[in-house]
XYZ file of N, CA and C in Angstrom:
648
model
N -2.954 67.323 -40.774
C -4.047 67.066 -39.839
C -4.030 65.610 -39.384
N -3.791 64.693 -40.345
C -3.752 63.267 -39.999
C -2.619 62.977 -39.040
N -1.423 63.537 -39.313
C -0.274 63.290 -38.441
C -0.494 63.869 -37.059
N -1.177 65.037 -36.956
C -1.474 65.625 -35.655
C -2.441 64.742 -34.872
N -3.417 64.163 -35.597
C -4.362 63.258 -34.942
C -3.656 62.018 -34.415
N -2.775 61.448 -35.254
C -1.998 60.290 -34.817
C -1.170 60.621 -33.585
N -0.504 61.790 -33.615
C 0.366 62.176 -32.506
C -0.425 62.324 -31.218
N -1.598 62.968 -31.303
C -2.430 63.148 -30.116
C -2.913 61.804 -29.577
N -3.355 60.926 -30.474
C -3.833 59.617 -30.053
C -2.699 58.786 -29.475
N -1.522 58.929 -30.055
C -0.354 58.199 -29.543
C -0.036 58.629 -28.120
N -0.062 59.939 -27.875
C 0.235 60.435 -26.528
C -0.787 59.928 -25.524
N -2.065 59.942 -25.911
C -3.096 59.458 -24.996
C -2.942 57.972 -24.707
N -2.653 57.199 -25.756
C -2.520 55.756 -25.566
C -1.312 55.421 -24.709
N -0.211 56.133 -24.928
C 0.984 55.872 -24.121
C 0.748 56.219 -22.658
N 0.057 57.354 -22.416
C -0.222 57.750 -21.040
C -1.099 56.715 -20.347
N -2.147 56.241 -21.062
C -3.033 55.242 -20.474
C -2.304 53.926 -20.248
N -1.474 53.541 -21.237
C -0.743 52.281 -21.102
C 0.227 52.338 -19.924
N 0.951 53.468 -19.786
C 1.904 53.598 -18.684
C 1.191 53.528 -17.345
N 0.024 54.187 -17.263
C -0.735 54.151 -16.013
C -1.215 52.733 -15.706
N -1.683 52.046 -16.757
C -2.169 50.685 -16.557
C -1.050 49.743 -16.143
N 0.117 49.927 -16.743
C 1.245 49.060 -16.398
C 1.729 49.314 -14.978
N 1.701 50.576 -14.534
C 2.128 50.878 -13.173
C 1.173 50.273 -12.147
N -0.125 50.339 -12.474
C -1.113 49.853 -11.504
C -1.251 48.340 -11.486
N -0.795 47.689 -12.577
C -0.996 46.229 -12.646
C 0.306 45.461 -12.818
N 1.416 46.077 -12.453
C 2.710 45.421 -12.647
C 2.776 44.092 -11.909
N 2.190 44.047 -10.701
C 2.261 42.834 -9.896
C 1.447 41.699 -10.481
N 0.474 42.023 -11.338
C -0.412 40.978 -11.862
C -0.057 40.561 -13.279
N 1.080 41.020 -13.813
C 1.436 40.705 -15.195
C 1.580 39.213 -15.409
N 2.230 38.533 -14.451
C 2.416 37.101 -14.599
C 1.094 36.369 -14.632
N 0.181 36.794 -13.781
C -1.135 36.164 -13.752
C -1.887 36.411 -15.044
N -1.753 37.633 -15.600
C -2.446 37.950 -16.839
C -1.984 37.043 -17.958
N -0.662 36.811 -18.043
C -0.144 35.939 -19.093
C -0.639 34.514 -18.886
N -0.651 34.085 -17.641
C -1.129 32.732 -17.363
C -2.587 32.588 -17.748
N -3.403 33.616 -17.423
C -4.815 33.573 -17.775
C -4.995 33.424 -19.278
N -4.203 34.119 -20.051
C -4.368 34.103 -21.500
C -3.891 32.799 -22.123
N -3.040 32.074 -21.436
C -2.579 30.783 -21.960
C -3.485 29.630 -21.533
N -4.478 29.931 -20.715
C -5.392 28.895 -20.242
C -6.357 28.490 -21.353
N -6.538 27.193 -21.596
C -7.506 26.758 -22.609
C -8.882 27.345 -22.326
N -9.554 27.812 -23.367
C -10.869 28.393 -23.198
C -10.856 29.888 -22.987
N -9.670 30.471 -22.893
C -9.603 31.930 -22.726
C -10.246 32.617 -23.932
N -11.124 33.568 -23.692
C -11.780 34.296 -24.766
C -10.892 35.445 -25.233
N -10.563 35.421 -26.502
C -9.682 36.439 -27.074
C -10.385 37.786 -27.075
N -9.683 38.802 -26.632
C -10.196 40.169 -26.651
C -9.537 40.895 -27.818
N -10.352 41.486 -28.699
C -9.787 42.168 -29.862
C -10.271 43.604 -29.933
N -9.453 44.417 -30.599
C -9.834 45.807 -30.864
C -9.598 46.092 -32.345
N -10.539 46.804 -32.964
C -10.386 47.143 -34.370
C -11.279 48.322 -34.723
N -10.896 49.033 -35.766
C -11.738 50.117 -36.289
C -12.434 49.675 -37.578
N -12.223 48.409 -37.973
C -12.798 47.889 -39.203
C -14.224 47.393 -38.981
N -15.021 47.479 -40.036
C -16.359 46.865 -40.046
C -16.480 46.092 -41.353
N -15.780 44.983 -41.421
C -15.722 44.214 -42.661
C -15.731 42.726 -42.347
N -15.306 41.930 -43.308
C -15.310 40.477 -43.126
C -14.411 40.051 -41.971
N -13.265 40.739 -41.815
C -12.360 40.413 -40.711
C -13.089 40.570 -39.377
N -13.804 41.669 -39.244
C -14.566 41.917 -38.014
C -15.619 40.824 -37.814
N -16.333 40.486 -38.874
C -17.380 39.460 -38.774
C -16.802 38.124 -38.338
N -15.651 37.766 -38.884
C -15.022 36.489 -38.537
C -14.631 36.462 -37.061
N -14.049 37.562 -36.572
C -13.633 37.598 -35.165
C -14.844 37.487 -34.233
N -15.937 38.140 -34.598
C -17.141 38.055 -33.769
C -17.732 36.646 -33.788
N -17.734 36.007 -34.951
C -18.315 34.671 -35.066
C -17.489 33.618 -34.333
N -16.229 33.919 -34.108
C -15.387 33.002 -33.331
C -15.631 33.152 -31.834
N -16.502 34.087 -31.475
C -16.796 34.281 -30.060
C -15.814 35.188 -29.352
N -14.971 35.883 -30.110
C -14.009 36.794 -29.491
C -14.728 38.026 -28.975
N -14.161 38.634 -27.967
C -14.789 39.771 -27.297
C -14.186 41.075 -27.808
N -15.044 41.960 -28.312
C -14.566 43.260 -28.779
C -14.369 44.196 -27.584
N -13.296 44.987 -27.638
C -13.005 45.937 -26.572
C -12.545 47.254 -27.166
N -12.756 48.334 -26.432
C -12.215 49.621 -26.858
C -11.079 50.063 -25.934
N -10.594 49.122 -25.115
C -9.492 49.432 -24.206
C -8.201 49.690 -24.984
N -7.406 50.649 -24.525
C -6.122 50.929 -25.148
C -5.056 49.916 -24.756
N -5.300 49.180 -23.673
C -4.252 48.309 -23.143
C -4.658 46.849 -23.024
N -5.932 46.589 -22.750
C -6.363 45.218 -22.454
C -6.963 44.558 -23.687
N -6.098 44.075 -24.579
C -6.531 43.352 -25.760
C -5.471 42.321 -26.129
N -5.910 41.282 -26.820
C -4.993 40.246 -27.302
C -4.584 40.511 -28.746
N -5.552 40.994 -29.542
C -5.307 41.266 -30.959
C -5.836 42.653 -31.311
N -4.985 43.439 -31.975
C -5.406 44.756 -32.462
C -5.277 44.735 -33.981
N -6.421 44.805 -34.668
C -6.432 44.776 -36.128
C -6.612 46.213 -36.618
N -5.565 46.780 -37.205
C -5.574 48.205 -37.505
C -5.008 48.483 -38.894
N -5.187 49.719 -39.349
C -4.582 50.174 -40.595
C -3.067 50.128 -40.478
N -2.405 49.863 -41.590
C -0.953 49.763 -41.583
C -0.298 51.046 -41.068
N -0.732 52.198 -41.588
C -0.115 53.455 -41.175
C -0.352 53.738 -39.704
N -1.499 53.313 -39.198
C -1.790 53.467 -37.774
C -0.801 52.646 -36.948
N -0.546 51.415 -37.366
C 0.401 50.558 -36.644
C 1.792 51.186 -36.656
N 2.222 51.670 -37.827
C 3.539 52.290 -37.925
C 3.645 53.505 -37.008
N 2.596 54.325 -36.988
C 2.646 55.588 -36.254
C 2.528 55.387 -34.749
N 1.626 54.499 -34.344
C 1.287 54.379 -32.929
C 2.122 53.327 -32.209
N 2.382 52.196 -32.864
C 2.950 51.058 -32.151
C 4.438 50.814 -32.389
N 5.073 51.570 -33.270
C 6.480 51.298 -33.575
C 7.367 51.334 -32.341
N 7.105 52.269 -31.450
C 7.968 52.419 -30.272
C 7.220 52.121 -28.971
N 6.057 51.526 -29.060
C 5.244 51.263 -27.876
C 5.445 49.830 -27.391
N 5.542 49.667 -26.095
C 5.723 48.331 -25.515
C 4.456 47.494 -25.687
N 4.628 46.252 -26.091
C 3.521 45.299 -26.153
C 3.819 44.143 -25.216
N 2.766 43.622 -24.616
C 2.947 42.449 -23.769
C 3.198 41.228 -24.646
N 3.686 40.155 -24.025
C 4.092 38.975 -24.779
C 2.932 38.346 -25.541
N 1.723 38.501 -25.025
C 0.567 37.846 -25.660
C -0.114 38.722 -26.716
N 0.251 39.965 -26.821
C -0.458 40.882 -27.713
C 0.054 40.778 -29.144
N -0.882 40.813 -30.076
C -0.550 40.651 -31.492
C -1.175 41.771 -32.323
N -0.436 42.181 -33.370
C -0.922 43.150 -34.348
C -1.017 42.471 -35.702
N -1.798 43.034 -36.613
C -1.945 42.434 -37.940
C -0.885 42.916 -38.922
N 0.020 43.796 -38.484
C 1.157 44.232 -39.310
C 2.422 44.183 -38.469
N 3.547 43.887 -39.129
C 4.817 43.988 -38.434
C 5.082 45.447 -38.097
N 5.538 45.692 -36.888
C 5.915 47.048 -36.540
C 7.149 47.454 -37.349
N 7.150 48.687 -37.831
C 8.218 49.171 -38.709
C 8.356 48.294 -39.941
N 7.223 47.725 -40.387
C 7.243 46.807 -41.522
C 7.648 47.460 -42.827
N 7.646 48.799 -42.889
C 8.051 49.472 -44.126
C 9.489 49.131 -44.501
N 10.301 48.747 -43.511
C 11.694 48.403 -43.797
C 11.800 47.155 -44.664
N 10.762 46.355 -44.687
C 10.729 45.167 -45.539
C 9.747 45.302 -46.690
N 8.703 46.099 -46.495
C 7.631 46.175 -47.498
C 7.880 47.217 -48.576
N 8.706 48.243 -48.299
C 9.008 49.227 -49.334
C 10.252 48.772 -50.076
N 10.181 48.767 -51.387
C 11.199 48.094 -52.195
C 12.600 48.643 -51.980
N 12.757 49.972 -51.918
C 14.091 50.538 -51.757
C 14.676 50.213 -50.384
N 13.823 50.187 -49.349
C 14.312 49.871 -48.010
C 14.634 48.385 -47.870
N 13.863 47.532 -48.545
C 14.170 46.106 -48.545
C 15.552 45.860 -49.155
N 15.817 46.505 -50.288
C 17.129 46.362 -50.928
C 18.236 46.851 -50.000
N 18.010 48.005 -49.383
C 19.001 48.566 -48.455
C 19.318 47.590 -47.326
N 18.284 46.991 -46.749
C 18.487 46.092 -45.614
C 19.144 44.775 -46.021
N 18.811 44.272 -47.205
C 19.471 43.054 -47.685
C 20.962 43.300 -47.912
N 21.281 44.430 -48.542
C 22.691 44.757 -48.790
C 23.443 44.977 -47.479
N 22.785 45.654 -46.542
C 23.424 45.923 -45.245
C 23.716 44.632 -44.500
N 22.750 43.720 -44.506
C 22.943 42.451 -43.791
C 24.066 41.643 -44.431
N 24.128 41.636 -45.746
C 25.187 40.879 -46.408
C 26.557 41.466 -46.086
N 26.668 42.811 -46.119
C 27.952 43.443 -45.780
C 28.351 43.144 -44.339
N 27.382 43.137 -43.443
C 27.664 42.859 -42.040
C 28.223 41.449 -41.872
N 27.603 40.490 -42.545
C 28.079 39.106 -42.448
C 29.470 38.953 -43.043
N 29.743 39.654 -44.129
C 31.068 39.585 -44.741
C 32.131 40.177 -43.826
N 31.790 41.278 -43.143
C 32.748 41.877 -42.198
C 33.033 40.938 -41.033
N 32.023 40.138 -40.666
C 32.192 39.191 -39.566
C 32.852 37.892 -40.011
N 33.205 37.808 -41.293
C 33.855 36.613 -41.808
C 32.919 35.458 -42.073
N 31.610 35.707 -42.068
C 30.624 34.649 -42.304
C 30.242 34.647 -43.782
N 31.208 34.303 -44.614
C 31.024 34.438 -46.063
C 29.998 33.460 -46.620
N 29.956 32.266 -46.086
C 28.984 31.287 -46.578
C 27.558 31.750 -46.280
N 27.349 32.302 -45.075
C 26.029 32.811 -44.720
C 25.682 34.046 -45.556
N 26.688 34.859 -45.838
C 26.461 36.062 -46.651
C 26.019 35.691 -48.059
N 26.548 34.583 -48.590
C 26.184 34.155 -49.940
C 24.700 33.803 -50.050
N 24.095 33.462 -48.903
C 22.671 33.121 -48.911
C 21.811 34.327 -49.265
N 22.378 35.528 -49.182
C 21.632 36.737 -49.508
C 21.799 37.127 -50.973
N 22.313 36.205 -51.775
C 22.535 36.477 -53.189
C 21.318 36.082 -54.031
N 20.137 36.046 -53.419
C 18.930 35.625 -54.141
C 18.248 36.779 -54.873
N 18.632 38.000 -54.565
C 17.987 39.163 -55.173
C 18.768 39.603 -56.407
N 18.082 39.956 -57.503
C 18.798 40.421 -58.696
C 19.504 41.751 -58.443
N 20.443 42.088 -59.324
C 21.157 43.368 -59.213
C 20.138 44.494 -59.197
N 20.245 45.382 -58.200
C 19.226 46.403 -57.976
C 19.864 47.752 -57.691
N 19.245 48.811 -58.240
C 19.648 50.181 -57.953
C 18.392 50.998 -57.679
N 18.562 52.091 -56.938
C 17.465 53.016 -56.660
C 17.672 54.263 -57.508
N 16.677 54.569 -58.331
C 16.754 55.743 -59.202
C 15.821 56.835 -58.688
N 16.244 58.113 -58.819
C 17.368 58.569 -59.636
C 18.713 58.646 -58.922
N 18.783 58.441 -57.603
C 20.014 58.750 -56.880
C 21.176 57.830 -57.245
N 20.897 56.622 -57.724
C 21.980 55.699 -58.102
C 22.046 55.518 -59.614
N 21.599 56.526 -60.337
C 21.540 56.414 -61.798
C 22.926 56.165 -62.404
N 23.936 56.891 -61.950
C 25.277 56.747 -62.523
C 25.806 55.325 -62.341
N 25.626 54.760 -61.153
C 26.088 53.385 -60.911
C 25.305 52.400 -61.774
N 24.010 52.649 -61.917
C 23.198 51.776 -62.760
C 23.682 51.808 -64.205
N 23.973 52.997 -64.736
C 24.402 53.122 -66.133
C 25.685 52.331 -66.365
N 26.614 52.383 -65.415
C 27.854 51.600 -65.544
C 27.538 50.122 -65.717
N 26.634 49.613 -64.860
C 26.276 48.194 -64.924
C 25.517 47.887 -66.208
N 24.630 48.779 -66.618
C 23.839 48.560 -67.828
C 24.730 48.507 -69.057
N 25.686 49.422 -69.149
C 26.583 49.438 -70.309
C 27.494 48.215 -70.328
N 27.753 47.678 -69.152
C 28.626 46.499 -69.072
C 27.893 45.229 -69.469
N 26.603 45.123 -69.108
C 25.892 43.854 -69.303
C 24.695 43.942 -70.236
N 24.074 45.138 -70.354
C 22.896 45.276 -71.219
C 21.743 44.421 -70.740
N 20.939 43.954 -71.697
C 19.819 43.084 -71.364
C 18.555 43.833 -71.025
N 17.579 43.081 -70.505
C 16.275 43.637 -70.139
C 16.263 43.924 -68.638
N 15.728 45.108 -68.280
C 15.625 45.514 -66.886
C 14.172 45.847 -66.573
N 13.854 45.853 -65.278
C 12.490 46.143 -64.845
C 12.500 47.303 -63.870
N 11.538 48.218 -64.040
C 11.396 49.395 -63.175
C 10.146 49.233 -62.303
N 10.290 49.545 -61.017
C 9.174 49.418 -60.083
C 9.146 50.628 -59.145
N 7.994 51.282 -58.968
C 7.898 52.366 -57.980
C 8.189 51.824 -56.583
N 8.886 52.583 -55.768
C 9.315 52.046 -54.473
C 8.151 51.784 -53.524
N 7.056 52.527 -53.670
C 5.997 52.405 -52.676
C 4.663 51.940 -53.205
N 4.615 51.442 -54.426
C 3.341 50.992 -54.995
C 3.181 49.479 -54.864
N 2.004 49.005 -55.229
C 1.714 47.569 -55.136
C 0.786 47.171 -56.268
N 0.513 45.873 -56.351
C -0.435 45.314 -57.324
C -0.013 45.597 -58.770
N 1.289 45.680 -59.012
C 1.795 45.851 -60.368
C 1.719 47.251 -60.925
N 1.300 48.222 -60.123
C 1.141 49.587 -60.618
C 2.495 50.230 -60.925
N 2.576 50.830 -62.122
C 3.764 51.583 -62.495
C 4.953 50.765 -62.946
N 4.805 49.448 -63.035
C 5.929 48.581 -63.404
C 6.057 48.505 -64.927
N 7.290 48.559 -65.426
C 7.506 48.394 -66.869
C 8.903 47.851 -67.132
N 9.065 47.232 -68.305
C 10.345 46.692 -68.737
C 10.985 47.641 -69.746
N 12.312 47.602 -69.828
C 13.011 48.400 -70.834
C 14.341 47.735 -71.169
N 14.867 48.088 -72.324
C 16.172 47.553 -72.741
C 17.065 48.650 -73.325
N 16.585 49.905 -73.296
C 17.388 51.041 -73.782
C 17.336 52.165 -72.753
N 18.463 52.835 -72.549
C 18.531 53.921 -71.574
C 17.590 55.063 -71.930
N 17.341 55.244 -73.214
C 16.462 56.335 -73.638
C 15.046 56.165 -73.107
N 14.685 54.928 -72.723
C 13.338 54.666 -72.226
C 13.144 55.124 -70.778
N 14.230 55.444 -70.089
C 14.116 55.909 -68.696
C 14.807 57.263 -68.540
N 14.712 58.096 -69.564
C 15.418 59.386 -69.544
C 14.931 60.293 -68.411
N 13.705 60.080 -67.918
C 13.194 60.906 -66.817
C 14.047 60.783 -65.564
N 14.693 59.641 -65.401
C 15.455 59.393 -64.170
C 16.942 59.729 -64.311
N 17.327 60.332 -65.438
C 18.732 60.685 -65.623
C 19.133 61.776 -64.647
N 20.331 61.652 -64.113
C 20.849 62.674 -63.199
C 22.021 63.427 -63.810
N 22.390 63.100 -65.043
C 23.462 63.812 -65.729
C 22.814 64.915 -66.563
N 22.683 66.101 -65.987
C 21.907 67.166 -66.613
C 22.623 67.824 -67.791
N 23.886 67.463 -68.034
C 24.574 68.007 -69.204
C 23.889 67.573 -70.486
N 23.224 66.436 -70.445
C 22.600 65.885 -71.636
C 21.087 66.070 -71.626
N 20.612 66.948 -70.747
C 19.176 67.183 -70.673
C 18.891 68.655 -70.913
N 17.791 68.910 -71.560
C 17.410 70.291 -71.807
C 17.051 71.010 -70.534
N 16.928 72.315 -70.613
C 16.620 73.111 -69.438
C 15.219 73.710 -69.514
N 14.401 73.201 -70.424
C 13.056 73.729 -70.568
C 12.153 73.286 -69.440
N 10.949 73.829 -69.446
C 10.001 73.538 -68.366
C 9.537 72.089 -68.381
N 9.666 71.418 -69.534
C 9.187 70.042 -69.642
C 10.131 69.039 -68.996
N 11.349 69.479 -68.642
C 12.336 68.557 -68.100
C 12.286 68.581 -66.579
N 12.089 67.428 -65.989
C 11.957 67.324 -64.547
C 13.324 67.347 -63.878
N 13.377 67.914 -62.699
C 14.566 67.822 -61.882
C 14.499 66.522 -61.087
N 15.633 66.126 -60.518
C 15.682 64.847 -59.822
C 14.635 64.757 -58.721
N 14.430 65.861 -57.973
C 13.491 65.834 -56.860
C 12.044 65.697 -57.317
N 11.773 65.970 -58.618
C 10.406 65.891 -59.127
C 10.056 64.499 -59.637
N 11.032 63.627 -59.746
C 10.824 62.306 -60.319
C 10.520 61.303 -59.207
N 9.488 60.492 -59.412
C 9.150 59.467 -58.431
C 10.274 58.444 -58.343
N 10.640 58.081 -57.128
C 11.723 57.121 -56.927
C 11.275 55.723 -57.358
N 12.167 55.036 -58.056
C 11.939 53.673 -58.528
C 13.130 52.811 -58.147
N 12.897 51.510 -58.069
C 14.018 50.572 -58.084
C 14.096 49.994 -59.490
N 15.319 49.779 -59.941
C 15.534 49.150 -61.232
C 16.331 47.875 -60.983
N 15.867 46.780 -61.570
C 16.487 45.479 -61.338
C 16.667 44.748 -62.666
N 17.722 43.945 -62.700
C 17.875 43.082 -63.858
C 16.681 42.141 -63.921
N 16.055 42.074 -65.084
C 14.839 41.261 -65.234
C 15.229 39.795 -65.366
N 14.592 38.951 -64.552
C 14.848 37.512 -64.579
C 13.822 36.865 -65.509
N 14.270 36.395 -66.668
C 13.365 35.862 -67.669
C 12.639 34.613 -67.198
N 13.371 33.753 -66.468
C 12.811 32.479 -66.037
C 13.110 32.279 -64.547
N 12.371 32.982 -63.669
C 12.742 32.992 -62.243
C 12.642 31.636 -61.566
């Protein structure tokens, strides 16, 4: 139901935005100039009724319900991802979340993008720049990279840290130093029972596992 609501609202906003852009294409330059003029009153849109809203009102900013004519849109993260990821924004318009920010904010995707960028730089022969991406500890995504993780663990041992890929505020994080402590994420089913108490890989919440840095 939520996704259907987002989709419907997205279609309406895109239709209104396209119509507004067609009718005001000639005045775009003037609009940008107006907004850069000292004393311009910021127009904001938000669904929040909290301290953020109070602060914007006390600054003298003008609240609007327009889909297109605003300087700042303060919205829920999922709303920004769903509605604005592929929508054109004018140069002066700002959101309170990065569009497609999950690529940096979700732990497994952050690791993926760091590794991808480093490989890209190495292929381009920019080895010194690639070395700058060596700030992240050794990381694997479980359960899908369990076998690769076990190879590294058996080679080096030590203390490792487990983190849910999509949680925050320290939820679900724990340290371990023995493989038996993370048996739920094992993907080698030859060594696991077949009873109802044993989870399959698809039933296990995805985690990142990283070498724990004692003194970061």
